[in-house]
mmCIF file of C-alpha atoms and ligand atoms in Angstrom:
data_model
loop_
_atom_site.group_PDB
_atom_site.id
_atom_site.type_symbol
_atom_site.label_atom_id
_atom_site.label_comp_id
_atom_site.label_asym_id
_atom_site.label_seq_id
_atom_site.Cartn_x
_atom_site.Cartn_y
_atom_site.Cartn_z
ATOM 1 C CA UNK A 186 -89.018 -60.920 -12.535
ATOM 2 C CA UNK A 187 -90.914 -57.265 -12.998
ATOM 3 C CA UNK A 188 -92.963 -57.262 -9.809
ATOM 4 C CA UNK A 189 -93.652 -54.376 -8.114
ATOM 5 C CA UNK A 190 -96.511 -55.587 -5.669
ATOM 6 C CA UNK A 191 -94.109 -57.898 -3.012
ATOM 7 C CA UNK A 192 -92.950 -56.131 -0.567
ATOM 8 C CA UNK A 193 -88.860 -55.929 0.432
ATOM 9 C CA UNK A 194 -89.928 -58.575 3.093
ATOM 10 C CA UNK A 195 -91.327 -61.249 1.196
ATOM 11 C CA UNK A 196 -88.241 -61.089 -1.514
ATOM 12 C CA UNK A 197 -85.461 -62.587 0.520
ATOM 13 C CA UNK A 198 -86.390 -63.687 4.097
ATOM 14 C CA UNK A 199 -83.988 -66.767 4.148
ATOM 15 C CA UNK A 200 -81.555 -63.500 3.630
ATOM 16 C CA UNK A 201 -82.890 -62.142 6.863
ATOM 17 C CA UNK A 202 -80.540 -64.605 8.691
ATOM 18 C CA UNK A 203 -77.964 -64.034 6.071
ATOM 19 C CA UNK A 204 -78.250 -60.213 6.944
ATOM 20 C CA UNK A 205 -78.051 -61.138 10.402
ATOM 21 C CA UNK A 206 -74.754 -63.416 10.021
ATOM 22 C CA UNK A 207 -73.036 -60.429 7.919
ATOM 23 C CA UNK A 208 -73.750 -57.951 10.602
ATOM 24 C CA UNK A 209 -71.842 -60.302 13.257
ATOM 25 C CA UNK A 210 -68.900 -60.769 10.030
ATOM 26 C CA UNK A 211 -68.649 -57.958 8.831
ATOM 27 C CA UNK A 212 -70.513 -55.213 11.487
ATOM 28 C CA UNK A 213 -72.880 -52.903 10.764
ATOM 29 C CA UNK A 214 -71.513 -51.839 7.372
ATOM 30 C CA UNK A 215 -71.898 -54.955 5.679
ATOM 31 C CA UNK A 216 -75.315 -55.156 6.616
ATOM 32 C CA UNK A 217 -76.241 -51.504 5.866
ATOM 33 C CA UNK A 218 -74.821 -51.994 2.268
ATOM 34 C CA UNK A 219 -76.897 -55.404 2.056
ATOM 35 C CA UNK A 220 -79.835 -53.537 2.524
ATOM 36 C CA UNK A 221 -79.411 -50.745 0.447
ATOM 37 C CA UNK A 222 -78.767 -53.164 -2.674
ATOM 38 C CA UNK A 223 -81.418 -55.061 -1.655
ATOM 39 C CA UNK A 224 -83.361 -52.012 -2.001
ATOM 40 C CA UNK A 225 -81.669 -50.896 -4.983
ATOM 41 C CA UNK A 226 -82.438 -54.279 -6.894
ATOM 42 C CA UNK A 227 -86.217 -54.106 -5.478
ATOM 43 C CA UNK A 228 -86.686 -50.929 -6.914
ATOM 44 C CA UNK A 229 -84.205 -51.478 -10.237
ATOM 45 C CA UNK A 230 -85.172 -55.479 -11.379
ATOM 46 C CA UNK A 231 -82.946 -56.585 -14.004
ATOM 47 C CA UNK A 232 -84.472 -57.195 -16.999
ATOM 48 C CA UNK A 233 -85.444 -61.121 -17.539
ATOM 49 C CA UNK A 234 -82.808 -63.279 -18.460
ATOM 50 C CA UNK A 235 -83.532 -65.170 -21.997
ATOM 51 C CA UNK A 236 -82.987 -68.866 -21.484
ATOM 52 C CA UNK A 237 -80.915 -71.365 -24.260
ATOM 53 C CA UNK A 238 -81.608 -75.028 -23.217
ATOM 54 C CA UNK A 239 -82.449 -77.804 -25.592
ATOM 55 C CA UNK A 240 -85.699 -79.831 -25.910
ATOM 56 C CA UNK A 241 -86.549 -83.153 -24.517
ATOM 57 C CA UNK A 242 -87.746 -85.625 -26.645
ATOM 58 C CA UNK A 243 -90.731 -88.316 -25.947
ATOM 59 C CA UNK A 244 -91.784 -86.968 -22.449
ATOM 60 C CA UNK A 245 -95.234 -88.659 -21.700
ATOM 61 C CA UNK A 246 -97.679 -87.461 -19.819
ATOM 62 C CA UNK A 247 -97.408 -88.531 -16.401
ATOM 63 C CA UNK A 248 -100.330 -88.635 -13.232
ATOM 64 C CA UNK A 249 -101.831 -85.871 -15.560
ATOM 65 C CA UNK A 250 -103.872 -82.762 -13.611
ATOM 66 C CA UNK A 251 -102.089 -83.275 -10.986
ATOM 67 C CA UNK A 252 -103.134 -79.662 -9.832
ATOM 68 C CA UNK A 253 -105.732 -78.783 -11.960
ATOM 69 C CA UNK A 254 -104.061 -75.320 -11.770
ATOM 70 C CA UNK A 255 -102.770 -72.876 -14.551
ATOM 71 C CA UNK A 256 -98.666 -73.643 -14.371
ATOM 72 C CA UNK A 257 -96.387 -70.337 -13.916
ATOM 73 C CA UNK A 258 -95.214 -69.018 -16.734
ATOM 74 C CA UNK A 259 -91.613 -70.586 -18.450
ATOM 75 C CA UNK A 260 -90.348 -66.752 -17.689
ATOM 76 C CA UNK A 261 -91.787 -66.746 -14.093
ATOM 77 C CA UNK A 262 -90.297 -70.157 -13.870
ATOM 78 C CA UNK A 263 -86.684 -69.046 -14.796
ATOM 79 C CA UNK A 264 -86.066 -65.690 -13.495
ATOM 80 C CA UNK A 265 -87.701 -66.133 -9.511
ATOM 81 C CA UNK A 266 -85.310 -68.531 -8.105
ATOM 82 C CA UNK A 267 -83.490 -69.585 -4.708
ATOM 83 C CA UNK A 268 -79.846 -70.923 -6.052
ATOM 84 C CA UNK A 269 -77.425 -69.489 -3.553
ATOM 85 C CA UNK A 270 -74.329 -70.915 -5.436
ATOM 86 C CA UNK A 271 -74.707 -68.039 -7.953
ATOM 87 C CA UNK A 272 -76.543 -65.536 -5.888
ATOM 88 C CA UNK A 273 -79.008 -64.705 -3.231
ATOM 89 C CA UNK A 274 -80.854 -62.739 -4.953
ATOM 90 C CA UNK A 275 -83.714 -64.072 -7.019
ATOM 91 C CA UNK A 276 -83.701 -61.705 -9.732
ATOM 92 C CA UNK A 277 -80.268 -62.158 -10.294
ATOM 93 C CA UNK A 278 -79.670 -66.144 -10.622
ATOM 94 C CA UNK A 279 -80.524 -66.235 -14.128
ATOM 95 C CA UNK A 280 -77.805 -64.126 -15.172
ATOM 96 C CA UNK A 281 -75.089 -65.656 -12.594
ATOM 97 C CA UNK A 282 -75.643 -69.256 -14.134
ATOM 98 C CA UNK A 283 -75.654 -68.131 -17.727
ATOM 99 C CA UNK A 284 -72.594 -69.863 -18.199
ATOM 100 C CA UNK A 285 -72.817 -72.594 -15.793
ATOM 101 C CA UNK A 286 -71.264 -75.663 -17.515
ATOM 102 C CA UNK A 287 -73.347 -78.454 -16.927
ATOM 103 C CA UNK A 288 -71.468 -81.473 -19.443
ATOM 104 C CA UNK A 289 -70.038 -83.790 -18.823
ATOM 105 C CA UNK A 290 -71.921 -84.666 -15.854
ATOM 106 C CA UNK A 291 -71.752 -87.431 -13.738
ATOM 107 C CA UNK A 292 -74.182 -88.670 -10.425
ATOM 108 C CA UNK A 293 -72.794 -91.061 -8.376
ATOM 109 C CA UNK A 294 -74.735 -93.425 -6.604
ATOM 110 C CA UNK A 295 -73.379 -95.380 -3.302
ATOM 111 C CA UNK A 296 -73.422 -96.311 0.269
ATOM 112 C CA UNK A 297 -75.976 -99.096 1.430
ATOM 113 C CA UNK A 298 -76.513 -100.660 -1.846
ATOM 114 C CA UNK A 299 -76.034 -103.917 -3.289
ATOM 115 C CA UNK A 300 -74.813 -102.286 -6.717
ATOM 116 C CA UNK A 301 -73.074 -98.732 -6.110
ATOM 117 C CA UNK A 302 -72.845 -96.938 -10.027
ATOM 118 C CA UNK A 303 -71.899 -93.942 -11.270
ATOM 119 C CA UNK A 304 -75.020 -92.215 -13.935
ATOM 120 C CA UNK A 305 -74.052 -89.876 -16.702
ATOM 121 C CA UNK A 306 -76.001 -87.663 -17.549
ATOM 122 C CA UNK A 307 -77.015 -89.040 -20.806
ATOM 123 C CA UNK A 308 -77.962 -92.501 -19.220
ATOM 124 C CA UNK A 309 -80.051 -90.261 -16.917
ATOM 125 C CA UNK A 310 -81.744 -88.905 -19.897
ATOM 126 C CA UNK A 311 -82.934 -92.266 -20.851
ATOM 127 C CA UNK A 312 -85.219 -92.984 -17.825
ATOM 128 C CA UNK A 313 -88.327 -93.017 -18.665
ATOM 129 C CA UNK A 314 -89.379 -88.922 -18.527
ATOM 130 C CA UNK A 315 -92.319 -87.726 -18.016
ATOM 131 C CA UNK A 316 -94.393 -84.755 -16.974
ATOM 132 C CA UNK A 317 -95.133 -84.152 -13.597
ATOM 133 C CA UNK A 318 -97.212 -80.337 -12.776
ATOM 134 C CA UNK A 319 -96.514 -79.602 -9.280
ATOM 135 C CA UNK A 320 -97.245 -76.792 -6.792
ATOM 136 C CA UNK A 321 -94.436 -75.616 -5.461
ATOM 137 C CA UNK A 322 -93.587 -73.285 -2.429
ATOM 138 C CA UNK A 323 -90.941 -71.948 -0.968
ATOM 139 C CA UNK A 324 -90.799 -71.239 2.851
ATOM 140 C CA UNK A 325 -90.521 -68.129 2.298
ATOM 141 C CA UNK A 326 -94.501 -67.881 1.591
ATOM 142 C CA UNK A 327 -94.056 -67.746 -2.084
ATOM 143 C CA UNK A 328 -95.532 -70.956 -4.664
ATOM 144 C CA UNK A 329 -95.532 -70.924 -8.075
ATOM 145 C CA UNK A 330 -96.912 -74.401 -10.598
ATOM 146 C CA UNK A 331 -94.264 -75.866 -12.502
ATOM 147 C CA UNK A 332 -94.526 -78.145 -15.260
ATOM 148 C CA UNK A 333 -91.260 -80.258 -14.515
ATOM 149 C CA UNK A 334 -89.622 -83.961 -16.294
ATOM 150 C CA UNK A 335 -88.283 -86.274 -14.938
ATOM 151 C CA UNK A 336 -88.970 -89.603 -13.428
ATOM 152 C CA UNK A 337 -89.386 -91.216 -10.449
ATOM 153 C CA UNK A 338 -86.307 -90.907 -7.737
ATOM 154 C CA UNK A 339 -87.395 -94.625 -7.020
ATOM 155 C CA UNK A 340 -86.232 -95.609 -10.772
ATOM 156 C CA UNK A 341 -82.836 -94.781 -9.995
ATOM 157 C CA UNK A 342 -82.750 -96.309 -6.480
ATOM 158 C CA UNK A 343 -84.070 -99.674 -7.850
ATOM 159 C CA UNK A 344 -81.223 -100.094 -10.370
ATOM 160 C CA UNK A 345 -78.669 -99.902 -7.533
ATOM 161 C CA UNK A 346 -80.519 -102.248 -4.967
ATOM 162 C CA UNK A 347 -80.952 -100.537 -2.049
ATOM 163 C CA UNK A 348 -79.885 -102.846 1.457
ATOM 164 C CA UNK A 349 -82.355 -103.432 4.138
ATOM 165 C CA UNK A 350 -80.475 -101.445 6.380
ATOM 166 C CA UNK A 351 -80.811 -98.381 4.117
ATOM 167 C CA UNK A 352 -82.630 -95.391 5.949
ATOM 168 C CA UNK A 353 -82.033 -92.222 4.440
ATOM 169 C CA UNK A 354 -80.808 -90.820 1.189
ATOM 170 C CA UNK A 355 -78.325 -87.973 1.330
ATOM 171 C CA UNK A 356 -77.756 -85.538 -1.554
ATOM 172 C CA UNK A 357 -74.819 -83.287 -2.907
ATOM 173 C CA UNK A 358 -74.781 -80.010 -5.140
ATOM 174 C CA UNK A 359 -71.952 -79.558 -7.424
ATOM 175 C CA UNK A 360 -69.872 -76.888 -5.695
ATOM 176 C CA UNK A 361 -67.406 -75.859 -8.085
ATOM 177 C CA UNK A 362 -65.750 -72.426 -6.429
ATOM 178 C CA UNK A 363 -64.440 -71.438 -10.635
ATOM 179 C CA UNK A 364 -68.434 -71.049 -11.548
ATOM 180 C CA UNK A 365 -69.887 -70.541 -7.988
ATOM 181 C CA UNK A 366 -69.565 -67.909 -5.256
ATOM 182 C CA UNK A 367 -68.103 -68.185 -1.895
ATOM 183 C CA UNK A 368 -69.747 -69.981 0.676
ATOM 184 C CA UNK A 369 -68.854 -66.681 2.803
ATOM 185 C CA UNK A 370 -70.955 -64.684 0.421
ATOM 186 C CA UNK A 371 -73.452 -66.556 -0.080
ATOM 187 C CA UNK A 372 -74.236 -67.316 4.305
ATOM 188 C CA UNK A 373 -74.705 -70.686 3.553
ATOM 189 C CA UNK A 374 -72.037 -74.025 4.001
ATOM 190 C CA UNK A 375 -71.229 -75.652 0.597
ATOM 191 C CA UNK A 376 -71.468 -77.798 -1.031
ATOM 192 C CA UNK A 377 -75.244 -77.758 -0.784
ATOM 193 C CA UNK A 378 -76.601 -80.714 0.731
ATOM 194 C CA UNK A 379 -80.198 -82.327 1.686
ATOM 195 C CA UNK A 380 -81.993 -85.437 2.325
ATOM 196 C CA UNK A 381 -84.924 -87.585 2.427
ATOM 197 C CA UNK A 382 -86.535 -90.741 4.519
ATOM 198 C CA UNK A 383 -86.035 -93.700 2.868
ATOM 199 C CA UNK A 384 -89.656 -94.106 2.112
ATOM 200 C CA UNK A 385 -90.133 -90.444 1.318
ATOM 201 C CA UNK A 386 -87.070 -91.136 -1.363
ATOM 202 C CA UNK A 387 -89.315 -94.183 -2.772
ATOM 203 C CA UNK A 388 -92.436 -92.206 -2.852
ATOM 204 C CA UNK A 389 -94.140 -92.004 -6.429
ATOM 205 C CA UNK A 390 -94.525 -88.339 -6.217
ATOM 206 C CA UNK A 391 -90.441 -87.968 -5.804
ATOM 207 C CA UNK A 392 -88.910 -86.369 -8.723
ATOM 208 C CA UNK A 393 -85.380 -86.295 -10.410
ATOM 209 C CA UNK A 394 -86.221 -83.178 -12.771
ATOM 210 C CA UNK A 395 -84.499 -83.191 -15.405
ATOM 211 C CA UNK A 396 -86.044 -80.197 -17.230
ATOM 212 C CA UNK A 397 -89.318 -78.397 -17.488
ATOM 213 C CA UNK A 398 -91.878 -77.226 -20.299
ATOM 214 C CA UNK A 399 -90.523 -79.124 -22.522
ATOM 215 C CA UNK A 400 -86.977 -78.261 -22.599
ATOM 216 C CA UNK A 401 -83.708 -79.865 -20.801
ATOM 217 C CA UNK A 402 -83.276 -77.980 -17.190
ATOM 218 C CA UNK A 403 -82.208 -74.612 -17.345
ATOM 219 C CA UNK A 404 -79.140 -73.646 -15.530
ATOM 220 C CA UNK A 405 -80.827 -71.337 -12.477
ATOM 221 C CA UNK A 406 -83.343 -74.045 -11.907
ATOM 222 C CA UNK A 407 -81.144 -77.157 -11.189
ATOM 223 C CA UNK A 408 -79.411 -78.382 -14.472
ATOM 224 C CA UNK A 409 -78.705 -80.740 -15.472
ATOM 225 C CA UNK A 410 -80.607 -82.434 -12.661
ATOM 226 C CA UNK A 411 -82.571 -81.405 -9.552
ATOM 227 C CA UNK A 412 -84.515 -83.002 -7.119
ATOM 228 C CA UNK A 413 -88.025 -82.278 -6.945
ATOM 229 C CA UNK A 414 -90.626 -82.893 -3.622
ATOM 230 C CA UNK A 415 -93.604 -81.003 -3.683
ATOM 231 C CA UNK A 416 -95.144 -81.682 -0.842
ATOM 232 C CA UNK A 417 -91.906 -80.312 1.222
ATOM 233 C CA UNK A 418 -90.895 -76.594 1.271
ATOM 234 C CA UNK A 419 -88.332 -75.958 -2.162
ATOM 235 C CA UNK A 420 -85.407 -75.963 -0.677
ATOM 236 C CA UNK A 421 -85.369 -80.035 -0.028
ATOM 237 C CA UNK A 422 -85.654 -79.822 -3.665
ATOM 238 C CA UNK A 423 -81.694 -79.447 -3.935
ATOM 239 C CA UNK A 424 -79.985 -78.932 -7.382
ATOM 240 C CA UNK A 425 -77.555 -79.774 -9.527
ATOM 241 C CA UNK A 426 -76.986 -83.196 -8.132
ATOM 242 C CA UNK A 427 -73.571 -84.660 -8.332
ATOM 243 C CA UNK A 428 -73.702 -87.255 -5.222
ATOM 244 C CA UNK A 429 -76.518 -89.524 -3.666
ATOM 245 C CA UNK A 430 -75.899 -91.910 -0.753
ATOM 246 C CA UNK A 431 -77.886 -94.360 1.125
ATOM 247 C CA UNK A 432 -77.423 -94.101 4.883
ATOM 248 C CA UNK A 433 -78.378 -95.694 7.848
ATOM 249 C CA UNK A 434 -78.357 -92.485 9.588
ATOM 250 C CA UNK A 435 -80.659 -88.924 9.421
ATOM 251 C CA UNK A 436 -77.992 -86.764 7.134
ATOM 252 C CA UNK A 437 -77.047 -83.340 7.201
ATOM 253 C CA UNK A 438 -79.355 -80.690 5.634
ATOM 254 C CA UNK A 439 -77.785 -77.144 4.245
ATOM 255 C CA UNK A 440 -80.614 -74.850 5.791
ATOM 256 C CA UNK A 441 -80.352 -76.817 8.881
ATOM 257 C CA UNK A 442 -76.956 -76.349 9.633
ATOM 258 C CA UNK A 443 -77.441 -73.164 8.986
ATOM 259 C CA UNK A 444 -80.666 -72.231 11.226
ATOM 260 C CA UNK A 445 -81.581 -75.604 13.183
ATOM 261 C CA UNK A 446 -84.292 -73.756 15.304
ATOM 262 C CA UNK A 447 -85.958 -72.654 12.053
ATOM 263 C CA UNK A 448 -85.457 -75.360 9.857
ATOM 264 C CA UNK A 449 -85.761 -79.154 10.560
ATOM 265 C CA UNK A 450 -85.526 -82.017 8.389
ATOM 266 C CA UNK A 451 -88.790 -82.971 7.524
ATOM 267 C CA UNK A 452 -89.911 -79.339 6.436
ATOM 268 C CA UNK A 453 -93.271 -80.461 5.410
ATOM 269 C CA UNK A 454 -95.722 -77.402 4.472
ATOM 270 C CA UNK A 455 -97.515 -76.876 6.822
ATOM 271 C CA UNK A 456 -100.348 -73.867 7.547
ATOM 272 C CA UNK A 457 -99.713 -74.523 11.305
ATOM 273 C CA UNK A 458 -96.323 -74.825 12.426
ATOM 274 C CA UNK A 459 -93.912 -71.957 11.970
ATOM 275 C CA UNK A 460 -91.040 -72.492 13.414
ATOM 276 C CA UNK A 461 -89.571 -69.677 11.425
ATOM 277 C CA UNK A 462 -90.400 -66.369 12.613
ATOM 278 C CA UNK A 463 -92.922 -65.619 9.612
ATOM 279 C CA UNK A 464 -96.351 -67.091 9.317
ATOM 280 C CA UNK A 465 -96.726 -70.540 6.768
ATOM 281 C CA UNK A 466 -100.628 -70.018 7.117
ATOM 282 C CA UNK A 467 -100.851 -67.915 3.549
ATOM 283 C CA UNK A 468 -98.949 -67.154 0.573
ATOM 284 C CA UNK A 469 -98.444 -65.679 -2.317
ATOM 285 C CA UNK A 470 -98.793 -67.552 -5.623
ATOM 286 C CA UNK A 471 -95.965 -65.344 -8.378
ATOM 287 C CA UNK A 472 -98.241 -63.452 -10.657
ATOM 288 C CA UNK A 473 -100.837 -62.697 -8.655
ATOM 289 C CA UNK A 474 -101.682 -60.603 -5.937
ATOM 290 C CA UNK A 475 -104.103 -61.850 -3.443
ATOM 291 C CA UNK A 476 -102.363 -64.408 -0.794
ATOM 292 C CA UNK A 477 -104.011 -67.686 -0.950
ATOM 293 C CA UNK A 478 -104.421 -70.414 2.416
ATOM 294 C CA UNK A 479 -101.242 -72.541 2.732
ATOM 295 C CA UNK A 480 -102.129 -76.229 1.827
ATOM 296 C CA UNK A 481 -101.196 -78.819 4.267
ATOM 297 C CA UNK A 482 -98.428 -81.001 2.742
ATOM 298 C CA UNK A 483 -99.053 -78.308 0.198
ATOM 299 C CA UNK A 484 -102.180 -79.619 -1.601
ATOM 300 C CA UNK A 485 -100.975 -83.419 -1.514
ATOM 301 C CA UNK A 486 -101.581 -84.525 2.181
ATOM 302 C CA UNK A 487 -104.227 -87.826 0.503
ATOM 303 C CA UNK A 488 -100.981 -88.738 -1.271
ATOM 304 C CA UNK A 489 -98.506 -88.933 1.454
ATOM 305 C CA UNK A 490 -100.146 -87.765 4.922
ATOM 306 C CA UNK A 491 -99.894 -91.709 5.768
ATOM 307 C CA UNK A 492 -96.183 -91.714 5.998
ATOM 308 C CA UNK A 493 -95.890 -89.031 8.795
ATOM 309 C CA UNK A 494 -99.041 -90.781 10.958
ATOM 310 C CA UNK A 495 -98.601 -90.971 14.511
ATOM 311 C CA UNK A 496 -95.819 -87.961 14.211
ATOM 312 C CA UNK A 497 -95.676 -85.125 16.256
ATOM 313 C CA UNK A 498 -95.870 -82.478 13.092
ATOM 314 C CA UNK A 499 -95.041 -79.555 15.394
ATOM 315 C CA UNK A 500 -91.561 -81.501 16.644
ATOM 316 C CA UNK A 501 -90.912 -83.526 13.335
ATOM 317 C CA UNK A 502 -91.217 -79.520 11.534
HETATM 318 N N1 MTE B 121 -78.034 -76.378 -4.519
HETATM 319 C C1 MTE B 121 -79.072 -75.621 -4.189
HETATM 320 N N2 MTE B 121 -80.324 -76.143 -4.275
HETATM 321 C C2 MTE B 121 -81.390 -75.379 -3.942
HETATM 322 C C3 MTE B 121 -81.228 -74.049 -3.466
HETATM 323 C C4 MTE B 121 -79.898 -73.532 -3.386
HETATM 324 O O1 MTE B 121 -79.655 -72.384 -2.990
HETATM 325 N N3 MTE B 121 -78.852 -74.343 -3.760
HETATM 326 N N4 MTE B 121 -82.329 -73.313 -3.086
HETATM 327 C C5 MTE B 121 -83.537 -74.068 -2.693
HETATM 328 C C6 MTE B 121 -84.687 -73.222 -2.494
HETATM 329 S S1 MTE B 121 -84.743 -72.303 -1.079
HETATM 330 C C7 MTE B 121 -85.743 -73.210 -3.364
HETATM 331 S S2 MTE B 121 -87.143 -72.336 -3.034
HETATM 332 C C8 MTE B 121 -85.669 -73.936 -4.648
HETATM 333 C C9 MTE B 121 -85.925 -72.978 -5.803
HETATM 334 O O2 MTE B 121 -86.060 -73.672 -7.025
HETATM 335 P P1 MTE B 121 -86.383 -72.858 -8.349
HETATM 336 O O3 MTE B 121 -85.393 -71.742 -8.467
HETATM 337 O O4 MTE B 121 -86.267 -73.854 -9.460
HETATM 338 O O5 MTE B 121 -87.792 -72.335 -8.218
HETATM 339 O O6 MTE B 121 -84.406 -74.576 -4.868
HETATM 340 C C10 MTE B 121 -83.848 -75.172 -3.710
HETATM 341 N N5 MTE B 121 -82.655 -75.916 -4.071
HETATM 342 MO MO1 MO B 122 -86.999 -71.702 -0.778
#
């Protein structure tokens, strides 16, 4: 993405503790030569990366205006992203997942369930899909609107009967070290991996994406399938799902591991709590230029503000 007016320091500050790991890897010289390309690729953006993705049929419109707001554009959309598997820098995702192979692909489905199955991804296809336009922000004070499909996580759940004694859902990214880079280079543990609440999982607002405007999910956003949360910063929205369990217990989340005083598990946006050393109380929608106020639960607190009552926000973070 062409933009000239974000700073360096708004680009890539979950790569501000990446910098800082290299520099205790590698020493000072890693991290110098970080910067500089950082630098370099701030001042030298490659050039947008066309997309090739098929269409989705008979997507129906689905809790319609559900911002109101004008969506991002399908460039925007597809050449801004956080997918650390093929790079950690935005710019450049688009081009590292070109040739991502994404069939066949399977999702399997187990742990506490009455009915554990493993989902192609042409059965996946089938759910019902609609179109869901969410805000979306990233901790790292960008947002953008996105006109995703999908359909509801809870669809899924309900064909494998979840048990009572089912708490949590746990979720896995491919990580396929042939197509992907190193976990070393990338600062991060793989294979990717997030969760949700139980109830948060079952909430109607929880997405499996499965593509947006119109067209099957393009590679650097998640294909062939991505979770999508909106009320929670993006990266609970984890992509490329291969695995989903149902667990009894709170499971392991990738930017948690990685920086548990920074990131917790709920990771609910939030104006007021910044446990990460930059302030949540603006930020900056892509393609404009004037920050706007941080929403609480980003814009959809009526929707799910109930499940979190009586929780200390500020500890819960
Ligand atoms: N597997 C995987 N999922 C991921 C990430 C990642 O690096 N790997 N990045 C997360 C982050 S930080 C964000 S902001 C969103 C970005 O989604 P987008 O590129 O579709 O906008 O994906 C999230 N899901
Ligand atoms: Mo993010």
């Amino acid at each position: 993405m062409v933009d000239k007016t974000i700073k360096p320091s708004e680009i890539t500050p979950e790569s501000v503790y990446l910098n800082r790991r290299n520099f205790i890897r590698a020493g000072l010289l890693a991290g110098t030569s970080l910067a500089t390309a950082l630098t370099y690729r701030f001042f030298n953006p490659p050039p947008p990366t066309e997309v090739v993705t098929g269409t989705i049929e008979n997507v129906r419109p689905g809790l319609d205006a559900i911002t109101g707001e004008m969506p991002n554009t399908f460039e925007e959309i597809t050449n801004y992203n956080n997918f650390y598997e093929f790079s950690t820098d935005k710019a450049s995702v688009a081009r590292e997942a070109r040739d991502f192979v994404t069939r066949p692909w399977t999702v399997e489905v187990s742990g506490l369930v009455n009915k554990p199955r493993t989902f192609d991804i042409e059965e996946l296809l089938r759910f019902d899909q609609e179109e869901r336009v969410y805000r979306f922000r990233c901790v790292e004070a960008w947002s953008m609107v996105i006109p995703w499909i999908g359909f509801p996580l809870k669809a899924l759940l309900e064909q494998v009967e979840p048990l009572s004694t089912a708490k949590y859902v746990a979720f896995e990214t491919l990580y396929d070290p042939r197509q992907m880079q190193s976990s070393f280079s990338a600062g991060i543990d793989f294979p990717y991996v997030e969760g949700l609440r139980m109830d948060e999982a079952m909430h109607p607002l929880t997405i499996l994406a499965t593509g947006l405007y119109g067209k099957q999910m393009p590679n650097q956003n998640g294909a062939p399938i991505r979770l999508v949360v909106p009320w929670k910063y993006g990266f609970k929205s984890i992509k490329s799902i291969v695995k989903i369990k149902l667990t009894d217990s709170e499971p392991p989340t990738t930017w948690n591991i990685a920086v548990p005083e920074w990131y917790g598990f709920y990771s609910n946006v939030n104006p007021d709590v910044n446990p990460v050393r930059w302030s949540q109380a603006t930020e900056r929608r892509i393609g404009e230029i004037k920050m706007r106020e941080t929403l609480l639960f980003n814009g959809y607190a009526d929707e799910v503000a109930h499940m979190y009552a009586g929780m200390d926000l500020k500890k819960y973070f």
